[in-house]
Short mmCIF file of C-alpha atoms in Angstrom, two decimals:
data_model
loop_
_atom_site.label_atom_id
_atom_site.label_comp_id
_atom_site.label_asym_id
_atom_site.label_seq_id
_atom_site.Cartn_x
_atom_site.Cartn_y
_atom_site.Cartn_z
CA MET A 270 107.15 177.91 130.19
CA PRO A 271 106.03 176.36 133.24
CA GLU A 272 108.90 175.59 136.78
CA LEU A 273 111.72 173.52 136.41
CA PRO A 274 111.51 171.05 139.81
CA ILE A 275 115.05 171.14 141.50
CA PRO A 276 115.56 169.13 144.45
CA GLU A 277 117.22 170.57 147.25
CA GLU A 278 119.95 168.43 147.99
CA ARG A 279 120.40 168.27 143.69
CA GLY A 280 124.19 169.27 143.22
CA ALA A 281 125.73 171.66 140.56
CA ALA A 282 126.55 168.78 138.86
CA GLN A 283 123.88 166.92 138.20
CA ALA A 284 121.95 170.02 137.51
CA LEU A 285 123.65 170.23 134.42
CA SER A 286 124.92 166.99 133.19
CA GLY A 287 123.41 166.95 130.46
CA ALA A 288 124.94 170.37 129.17
CA SER A 289 127.51 169.62 126.57
CA HIS A 290 129.62 171.95 127.80
CA THR A 291 129.66 170.51 131.70
CA ARG A 292 133.28 171.18 132.47
CA GLN A 293 133.30 174.61 130.74
CA VAL A 294 130.09 175.21 133.39
CA LEU A 295 131.15 173.51 136.70
CA ALA A 296 135.22 176.05 136.00
CA ALA A 297 132.41 179.04 135.35
CA LEU A 298 130.57 178.58 138.22
CA VAL A 299 133.50 177.57 140.41
CA SER A 300 134.84 181.20 139.11
CA LEU A 301 132.31 182.67 140.49
CA ALA A 302 132.15 181.26 143.75
CA ALA A 303 135.47 182.28 144.42
CA ASP A 304 134.48 185.85 143.24
CA LEU A 305 131.56 186.04 145.96
CA SER A 306 133.84 184.58 148.56
CA SER A 307 136.17 187.99 148.35
CA SER A 308 134.09 189.76 150.10
CA LEU A 309 131.21 189.36 153.29
CA GLU A 310 129.97 192.99 152.94
CA TRP A 311 126.23 192.77 152.47
CA ARG A 312 126.07 195.23 150.10
CA GLU A 313 129.04 194.27 148.01
CA VAL A 314 127.89 190.66 147.94
CA LEU A 315 124.75 191.81 146.50
CA ASP A 316 126.13 194.12 143.99
CA LEU A 317 129.04 190.92 142.52
CA ALA A 318 126.82 187.85 143.19
CA LEU A 319 123.85 190.04 140.69
CA GLN A 320 126.76 191.40 137.94
CA ARG A 321 128.12 187.96 137.65
CA ALA A 322 124.27 186.16 136.99
CA ILE A 323 123.87 188.23 134.29
CA GLU A 324 127.30 188.05 132.94
CA LEU A 325 126.89 184.26 133.31
CA MET A 326 123.06 184.80 131.79
CA GLN A 327 124.04 187.00 129.02
CA ALA A 328 121.37 189.01 130.14
CA GLU A 329 119.97 192.62 130.18
CA ALA A 330 119.09 193.39 133.26
CA GLY A 331 118.14 191.25 136.64
CA ALA A 332 117.54 192.48 140.49
CA ILE A 333 118.12 190.08 143.52
CA LEU A 334 115.02 190.73 146.01
CA ILE A 335 115.53 189.48 149.12
CA LEU A 336 112.46 188.72 151.51
CA ALA A 337 111.63 190.83 154.74
CA GLU A 338 110.94 189.36 158.38
CA ASP A 339 107.49 189.22 158.28
CA GLY A 340 108.11 186.16 155.26
CA GLN A 341 104.81 187.49 153.22
CA THR A 342 107.04 190.43 151.24
CA LEU A 343 109.93 190.63 149.08
CA VAL A 344 112.45 193.90 148.87
CA CYS A 345 114.45 194.77 145.96
CA GLU A 346 117.94 194.83 147.26
CA ALA A 347 120.18 195.10 144.06
CA GLN A 348 118.92 195.82 140.58
CA ILE A 349 121.27 196.56 136.90
CA SER A 350 119.57 197.72 134.49
CA ARG A 351 122.02 197.72 131.03
CA GLY A 352 125.34 197.52 132.74
CA VAL A 353 124.53 200.15 135.36
CA ALA A 354 123.12 199.44 138.48
CA ILE A 355 120.34 200.90 139.86
CA PHE A 356 119.82 201.97 143.76
CA ALA A 357 117.93 199.54 145.41
CA SER A 358 115.31 201.14 146.49
CA GLY A 359 113.59 198.83 148.15
CA GLN A 360 110.73 198.22 146.54
CA GLN A 361 108.32 195.46 147.77
CA LEU A 362 106.70 192.88 145.78
CA SER A 363 104.16 190.92 147.89
CA LEU A 364 104.37 187.41 147.65
CA ALA A 365 100.81 186.78 146.39
CA ALA A 366 102.01 188.62 143.16
CA GLY A 367 104.33 188.57 140.16
CA ILE A 368 106.19 186.14 139.28
CA ALA A 369 108.93 186.59 141.37
CA GLY A 370 106.53 185.96 144.32
CA ARG A 371 105.19 182.05 143.09
CA VAL A 372 108.68 181.57 142.78
CA ALA A 373 109.32 182.90 146.51
CA GLN A 374 106.44 180.67 147.26
CA THR A 375 106.68 177.14 145.49
CA GLY A 376 110.57 177.58 145.80
CA ARG A 377 110.72 176.74 141.75
CA LEU A 378 112.67 177.55 139.78
CA TYR A 379 110.84 179.66 136.94
CA TYR A 380 112.41 180.42 132.99
CA THR A 381 109.70 182.28 129.80
CA ASN A 382 110.64 183.55 127.18
CA MET A 383 106.98 184.59 126.61
CA PRO A 384 106.65 186.61 129.79
CA ALA A 385 103.69 188.21 128.81
CA GLU A 386 101.46 185.26 128.28
CA ASP A 387 102.13 184.09 132.25
CA PRO A 388 98.95 185.54 134.05
CA CYS A 389 101.81 186.10 136.70
CA PHE A 390 103.69 188.64 134.76
CA SER A 391 103.05 192.65 135.60
CA PRO A 392 103.33 195.23 132.63
CA ALA A 393 104.14 197.76 135.74
CA HIS A 394 108.01 196.29 136.17
CA ASP A 395 108.13 197.37 132.87
CA GLN A 396 107.10 200.44 132.80
CA CYS A 397 109.31 201.32 136.20
CA ALA A 398 112.14 199.45 134.16
CA GLY A 399 111.50 201.52 130.90
CA MET A 400 112.15 197.55 129.16
CA ALA A 401 110.22 195.33 127.94
CA THR A 402 110.31 192.26 129.03
CA LYS A 403 110.68 189.27 126.56
CA SER A 404 112.73 186.76 128.12
CA LEU A 405 113.25 186.26 132.10
CA VAL A 406 115.02 183.68 134.58
CA CYS A 407 113.83 183.63 138.36
CA ALA A 408 115.32 181.42 140.54
CA PRO A 409 114.88 181.26 144.24
CA LEU A 410 117.81 181.86 146.94
CA ARG A 411 118.23 179.18 148.93
CA ASN A 412 120.29 178.50 152.56
CA ARG A 413 120.39 175.16 153.40
CA GLY A 414 116.38 174.52 153.64
CA ARG A 415 115.32 178.28 154.46
CA LEU A 416 114.55 180.71 151.95
CA LEU A 417 116.26 184.29 151.56
CA GLY A 418 114.46 185.30 148.74
CA VAL A 419 115.17 185.31 144.78
CA MET A 420 117.78 185.98 141.81
CA GLN A 421 116.58 186.79 138.30
CA VAL A 422 117.31 188.16 135.16
CA ARG A 423 116.16 189.09 132.22
CA ASN A 424 115.78 189.86 128.81
CA ARG A 425 118.85 187.27 127.22
CA LEU A 426 121.60 190.20 124.75
CA SER A 427 120.98 187.04 122.14
CA GLY A 428 118.54 184.55 121.19
CA GLN A 429 116.18 182.52 123.71
CA PHE A 430 117.38 181.75 127.28
CA THR A 431 117.70 177.46 127.04
CA GLU A 432 116.23 175.11 129.52
CA ASP A 433 120.06 173.98 131.12
CA GLU A 434 121.09 177.85 130.90
CA ALA A 435 117.87 178.25 133.47
CA HIS A 436 119.82 174.98 135.57
CA LEU A 437 122.93 176.92 135.40
CA PHE A 438 121.72 179.75 137.12
CA GLN A 439 119.97 178.05 139.54
CA ALA A 440 123.06 176.26 140.22
CA PHE A 441 124.80 180.14 140.19
CA ALA A 442 121.87 181.01 142.45
CA ASP A 443 122.44 178.55 145.08
CA LEU A 444 125.80 179.60 144.88
CA ALA A 445 125.48 183.34 145.67
CA ALA A 446 122.53 182.33 148.57
CA ALA A 447 125.37 180.49 150.47
CA ALA A 448 127.28 183.83 150.17
CA ILE A 449 124.58 186.05 151.24
CA ALA A 450 123.71 183.97 154.34
CA ASN A 451 127.12 184.38 154.73
CA SER A 452 127.76 187.72 154.61
CA ARG A 453 124.35 188.46 156.39
CA LEU A 454 125.79 186.92 159.43
CA HIS A 455 129.21 188.09 159.33
CA ALA A 456 126.78 191.68 159.60
CA GLU A 457 124.58 190.61 162.00
CA SER A 458 128.27 189.44 163.89
CA LEU A 459 129.72 193.04 163.56
CA ALA A 460 126.34 195.23 164.51
CA ARG A 461 126.34 192.83 168.07
CA ARG A 462 129.74 193.70 168.17
CA ARG A 463 129.59 197.45 167.70
CA LEU A 464 126.61 197.10 169.61
CA GLU A 465 128.11 195.60 172.72
CA ARG A 466 131.12 198.29 172.23
CA GLU A 467 129.19 201.34 172.26
CA MET A 468 126.98 200.16 175.02
CA SER A 469 129.83 199.24 176.69
CA LEU A 470 131.34 202.70 176.79
CA ALA A 471 127.79 203.71 177.49
CA ARG A 472 127.74 201.77 181.26
CA GLN A 473 131.50 203.98 181.45
CA ILE A 474 129.61 207.16 180.69
CA GLN A 475 126.84 206.02 183.27
CA GLN A 476 129.28 205.27 185.67
CA SER A 477 130.94 208.40 185.43
CA PHE A 478 127.57 209.79 186.67
CA LEU A 479 128.12 208.23 190.24
CA PRO A 480 129.81 209.58 192.92
CA LYS A 481 133.46 207.34 193.37
CA THR A 482 133.91 209.68 197.24
CA TYR A 483 131.78 210.66 199.28
CA PRO A 484 131.89 213.75 200.73
CA ALA A 485 133.23 214.65 204.27
CA ALA A 486 130.69 214.33 206.81
CA PRO A 487 131.88 213.77 210.07
CA GLY A 488 129.86 210.64 212.28
CA LEU A 489 127.95 209.64 208.92
CA ARG A 490 128.80 206.19 207.04
CA PHE A 491 127.46 205.64 204.01
CA GLU A 492 127.09 203.32 201.24
CA ALA A 493 125.29 202.64 197.63
CA ALA A 494 125.76 200.87 194.08
CA MET A 495 123.79 200.69 190.95
CA GLU A 496 123.46 197.50 189.25
CA PRO A 497 121.38 198.02 185.95
CA ALA A 498 119.40 195.02 184.43
CA ALA A 499 120.85 195.65 181.18
CA GLU A 500 124.08 197.15 179.61
CA VAL A 501 122.47 200.40 181.08
CA GLY A 502 119.22 201.86 183.19
CA GLY A 503 117.32 204.38 184.05
CA ASP A 504 118.42 203.95 187.97
CA PHE A 505 120.83 206.29 189.37
CA TYR A 506 121.96 207.74 193.18
CA ASP A 507 123.66 210.27 194.11
CA ILE A 508 124.72 212.15 197.02
CA PHE A 509 127.17 215.29 197.77
CA SER A 510 127.34 218.47 199.82
CA VAL A 511 125.74 221.90 199.00
CA PRO A 512 126.87 225.31 198.66
CA ASP A 513 125.05 225.90 202.38
CA GLY A 514 126.95 222.58 203.81
CA ARG A 515 124.16 220.57 204.02
CA LEU A 516 124.41 216.74 201.95
CA ALA A 517 121.81 216.09 199.48
CA VAL A 518 120.53 212.32 199.54
CA ALA A 519 118.96 211.32 195.61
CA VAL A 520 118.26 207.84 194.71
CA GLY A 521 115.62 207.56 191.14
CA ASP A 522 114.58 205.56 188.56
CA VAL A 523 113.10 206.31 185.19
CA SER A 524 110.75 204.57 183.86
CA GLY A 525 111.86 202.23 181.11
CA LYS A 526 114.92 200.21 180.44
CA GLY A 527 117.87 200.77 178.17
CA THR A 528 119.75 203.76 176.41
CA ALA A 529 116.60 206.53 176.66
CA ALA A 530 116.78 205.56 180.45
CA ALA A 531 120.33 206.03 180.86
CA LEU A 532 119.73 209.26 178.71
CA TYR A 533 116.82 210.58 181.08
CA MET A 534 118.85 209.41 184.70
CA ALA A 535 122.18 212.07 183.44
CA CYS A 536 119.15 214.67 181.94
CA LEU A 537 118.58 215.03 185.71
CA HIS A 538 121.51 213.95 187.56
CA ALA A 539 122.91 217.06 185.63
CA GLU A 540 119.66 219.40 186.17
CA LEU A 541 119.96 218.31 190.36
CA HIS A 542 123.39 219.55 190.87
CA LEU A 543 122.47 222.90 188.95
CA ALA A 544 119.24 223.33 191.58
CA MET A 545 120.62 222.40 194.01
CA GLU A 546 123.80 225.49 193.86
CA PHE A 547 121.17 228.15 193.33
CA GLU A 548 118.30 226.57 195.32
CA ALA A 549 118.65 226.13 199.15
CA ASP A 550 114.38 225.05 199.32
CA PRO A 551 114.53 221.27 198.49
CA ALA A 552 111.02 221.65 196.83
CA ALA A 553 110.98 224.48 194.93
CA VAL A 554 114.56 222.27 193.50
CA MET A 555 111.72 219.44 193.16
CA SER A 556 109.61 221.83 192.02
CA ARG A 557 112.27 223.43 189.19
CA LEU A 558 113.11 219.19 187.79
CA ASN A 559 109.00 218.72 187.58
CA ARG A 560 108.70 221.64 185.04
CA LEU A 561 111.54 220.53 182.97
CA MET A 562 110.56 217.01 183.08
CA PHE A 563 107.19 217.71 181.73
CA LYS A 564 109.06 220.12 179.07
CA ARG A 565 111.80 217.38 177.80
CA SER A 566 110.47 213.91 178.53
CA ARG A 567 108.83 212.50 175.79
CA ARG A 568 104.74 211.22 176.21
CA GLY A 569 105.21 208.36 178.64
CA ALA A 570 108.42 208.34 180.11
CA PHE A 571 108.59 209.68 184.00
CA ILE A 572 111.13 209.57 186.95
CA SER A 573 110.47 208.96 190.08
CA LEU A 574 113.14 210.39 192.17
CA LEU A 575 113.26 210.75 196.64
CA LEU A 576 114.89 213.41 197.81
CA ALA A 577 117.16 213.21 200.86
CA ILE A 578 118.64 216.71 202.85
CA PHE A 579 121.19 215.80 205.11
CA ASP A 580 121.15 219.09 207.80
CA PRO A 581 124.89 218.08 210.33
CA ALA A 582 124.11 221.05 212.62
CA ASN A 583 120.99 219.30 213.70
CA CYS A 584 121.10 216.14 212.71
CA ARG A 585 117.72 216.40 211.18
CA LEU A 586 117.02 214.74 207.29
CA ALA A 587 114.33 216.63 205.29
CA LEU A 588 112.52 214.24 202.57
CA LEU A 589 110.76 214.88 199.49
CA SER A 590 109.65 212.05 197.15
CA ALA A 591 107.68 212.32 193.33
CA GLY A 592 105.98 209.16 193.04
CA HIS A 593 109.52 207.46 195.15
CA TYR A 594 108.42 204.25 197.78
CA PRO A 595 109.23 205.90 201.28
CA PRO A 596 112.81 205.04 202.30
CA LEU A 597 113.58 202.78 205.39
CA LEU A 598 114.27 203.92 208.76
CA TYR A 599 116.56 201.82 211.32
CA SER A 600 115.65 202.56 214.95
CA PRO A 601 118.78 201.63 217.74
CA GLN A 602 116.01 201.37 220.08
CA THR A 603 114.08 198.89 218.59
CA GLY A 604 116.61 197.01 216.47
CA ALA A 605 114.31 196.78 213.50
CA ALA A 606 113.56 199.07 210.95
CA ALA A 607 110.33 200.23 208.93
CA MET A 608 109.47 202.38 205.77
CA MET A 609 108.72 206.02 207.22
CA GLU A 610 105.98 208.33 206.52
CA CYS A 611 107.18 209.88 203.17
CA ALA A 612 104.41 212.92 201.55
CA THR A 613 104.24 212.03 197.92
CA ALA A 614 103.23 213.48 194.54
CA TYR A 615 103.13 212.08 191.07
CA PRO A 616 106.75 211.27 189.46
CA LEU A 617 108.60 214.26 187.68
CA GLY A 618 107.33 215.15 183.93
CA VAL A 619 103.62 213.44 184.56
CA VAL A 620 102.21 216.88 185.39
CA GLU A 621 103.87 220.00 184.69
CA GLU A 622 102.57 221.96 187.96
CA GLN A 623 103.14 219.90 191.64
CA THR A 624 103.85 220.85 195.31
CA PHE A 625 106.36 218.77 197.16
CA VAL A 626 106.24 218.94 200.75
CA PRO A 627 108.44 217.95 202.75
CA VAL A 628 108.98 215.35 205.93
CA GLU A 629 111.30 216.04 208.27
CA THR A 630 112.75 213.81 210.84
CA ALA A 631 115.85 213.29 213.50
CA LEU A 632 118.67 210.66 212.48
CA VAL A 633 119.77 209.73 216.04
CA GLU A 634 122.35 208.08 216.81
CA GLY A 635 123.14 204.15 215.51
CA ALA A 636 119.94 205.39 213.04
CA GLY A 637 119.98 204.28 209.49
CA LEU A 638 118.67 205.19 206.37
CA LEU A 639 117.91 203.65 203.05
CA CYS A 640 116.79 205.76 199.98
CA TYR A 641 116.29 203.11 196.81
CA THR A 642 114.31 201.46 193.38
CA ASP A 643 112.21 198.89 192.99
CA GLY A 644 114.74 196.71 191.88
CA THR A 645 115.82 195.73 194.74
CA PHE A 646 113.24 193.58 195.99
CA GLU A 647 111.64 192.71 193.11
CA ALA A 648 113.41 190.11 192.11
CA GLN A 649 112.26 186.52 191.13
CA ASN A 650 113.29 182.37 192.25
CA ALA A 651 112.76 180.25 189.97
CA ALA A 652 108.64 179.81 191.53
CA GLY A 653 107.79 183.62 190.65
CA GLU A 654 108.16 184.49 193.70
CA GLU A 655 109.26 187.92 194.79
CA PHE A 656 111.50 188.86 197.05
CA GLY A 657 109.54 191.59 198.20
CA LEU A 658 109.97 194.86 200.41
CA ALA A 659 109.57 193.10 203.61
CA GLN A 660 112.94 191.12 203.15
CA LEU A 661 114.07 193.93 202.45
CA THR A 662 113.42 195.68 205.91
CA LYS A 663 114.41 192.61 207.37
CA VAL A 664 118.41 192.56 205.43
CA PHE A 665 118.40 196.30 206.48
CA ALA A 666 117.97 196.43 210.00
CA LEU A 667 120.88 192.57 210.21
CA ALA A 668 122.68 194.76 208.63
CA SER A 669 122.12 197.69 210.75
CA ARG A 670 122.05 195.45 213.80
CA GLU A 671 125.56 193.96 213.08
CA ARG A 672 127.34 196.90 211.47
CA ARG A 673 127.77 195.21 208.17
CA ALA A 674 127.79 195.78 204.62
CA PHE A 675 124.02 196.00 203.38
CA GLY A 676 125.52 196.04 199.45
CA PRO A 677 127.02 191.83 200.50
CA CYS A 678 123.48 191.14 203.20
CA LEU A 679 121.73 192.06 200.26
CA ARG A 680 123.16 189.52 198.06
CA GLU A 681 123.91 186.87 200.31
CA ALA A 682 119.78 187.00 201.15
CA LEU A 683 118.56 187.42 197.37
CA SER A 684 121.33 184.30 196.96
CA ALA A 685 119.55 182.32 200.12
CA PHE A 686 115.63 182.99 198.70
CA GLY A 687 116.46 181.58 194.88
CA ALA A 688 116.48 185.06 193.06
CA THR A 689 118.26 184.00 189.46
CA ALA A 690 118.00 187.34 187.87
CA LEU A 691 117.49 191.66 188.37
CA MET A 692 113.70 191.72 187.14
CA ASP A 693 114.29 195.53 186.75
CA ASP A 694 117.83 198.33 187.70
CA MET A 695 118.49 198.17 190.88
CA ALA A 696 119.77 201.12 192.99
CA PHE A 697 120.68 202.00 196.76
CA ILE A 698 122.11 204.87 198.73
CA ALA A 699 122.51 204.15 202.44
CA LEU A 700 123.35 206.22 205.58
CA TRP A 701 124.20 205.60 209.14
CA ARG A 702 124.73 208.07 211.93
CA GLU A 703 128.23 206.36 214.07
CA LYS A 704 126.82 206.14 217.87
#
């Protein structure tokens, strides 16, 4: 039997106008529509639609195949045989094969009582299902002009499928398609809300790792901030006292963004605190962190880290860098800021063993230090121009000269530059030695 053309705008009543039992059929469709609207759960809607289709058509078996995201494959999502629901294993069928694939491609209703004579019929399906296909109706599942998949029933329990019954099946398939589309939208909405809740919780957890207060350090002023480009990110900062009375200041940047980067950040945060509890030499701390991250990191992941140790006894800083941008140092004598010379090594986790060499400098009265991640200067304006390190340096110098908070100064400068959004996670920590 050739495909039966069903115009997309054709209603159920028109499709069944030639049937003698139009009223009964329409009543059945209304009842079926009510059943389908009773649930928004994707799996329940699929199973219920197929169950009702088999009952309506008095068929032995049926299946619903959904079009995959690639647009070239049908995936079996629901299957019932002899009244028993069969676990949908996700069996896939190419659109270029089988009767179901042809119906999906043409968008036309098809029925036959002699399937073996159709060159597109595949007996392999009968072998898998354990039954011979004697008759078949297959209808496209369309919603608002979009193909969702196909629905098919096989083997009428008595007699043969008629053309009127095939049209009835298409009318029901149209109702089922609307219910399936709604359930998919509902599932996507639930997934988005669940993800939003999870990401909000992840952001709260990540924020909990950041210091809420700064350690007591007479003569020092601190300011820090972290803003992820997404809900969570891989940038972080920390400042804390170590057992011998020195201060540890750290800024890090995990490769990538999002949840995976945030997890590595949390791991680094914990390991840094643990290492500083038992190791006084910052170079040894960096070596230990590097070995740990090398063993734990996934392929291609790495962490840049800047560690500054401030000794309040002599107001000197020891700086160590693992592939991170050197800090900016503000000089009260010149009123300008400049990038410090800082020996650098590979980021943490790139190689298993490497040597870290500290660079020391005095933090004189009125001087300031800015440790930052690349997100602070990579923001772009509408023309695609980058804010840049030079502008960041000027902003830090301005904030230091005028004893203003650096964060608001940076936001004002980014706004004046026309930066629309962060291109990357951003974190910084600044400290000044008061006069």
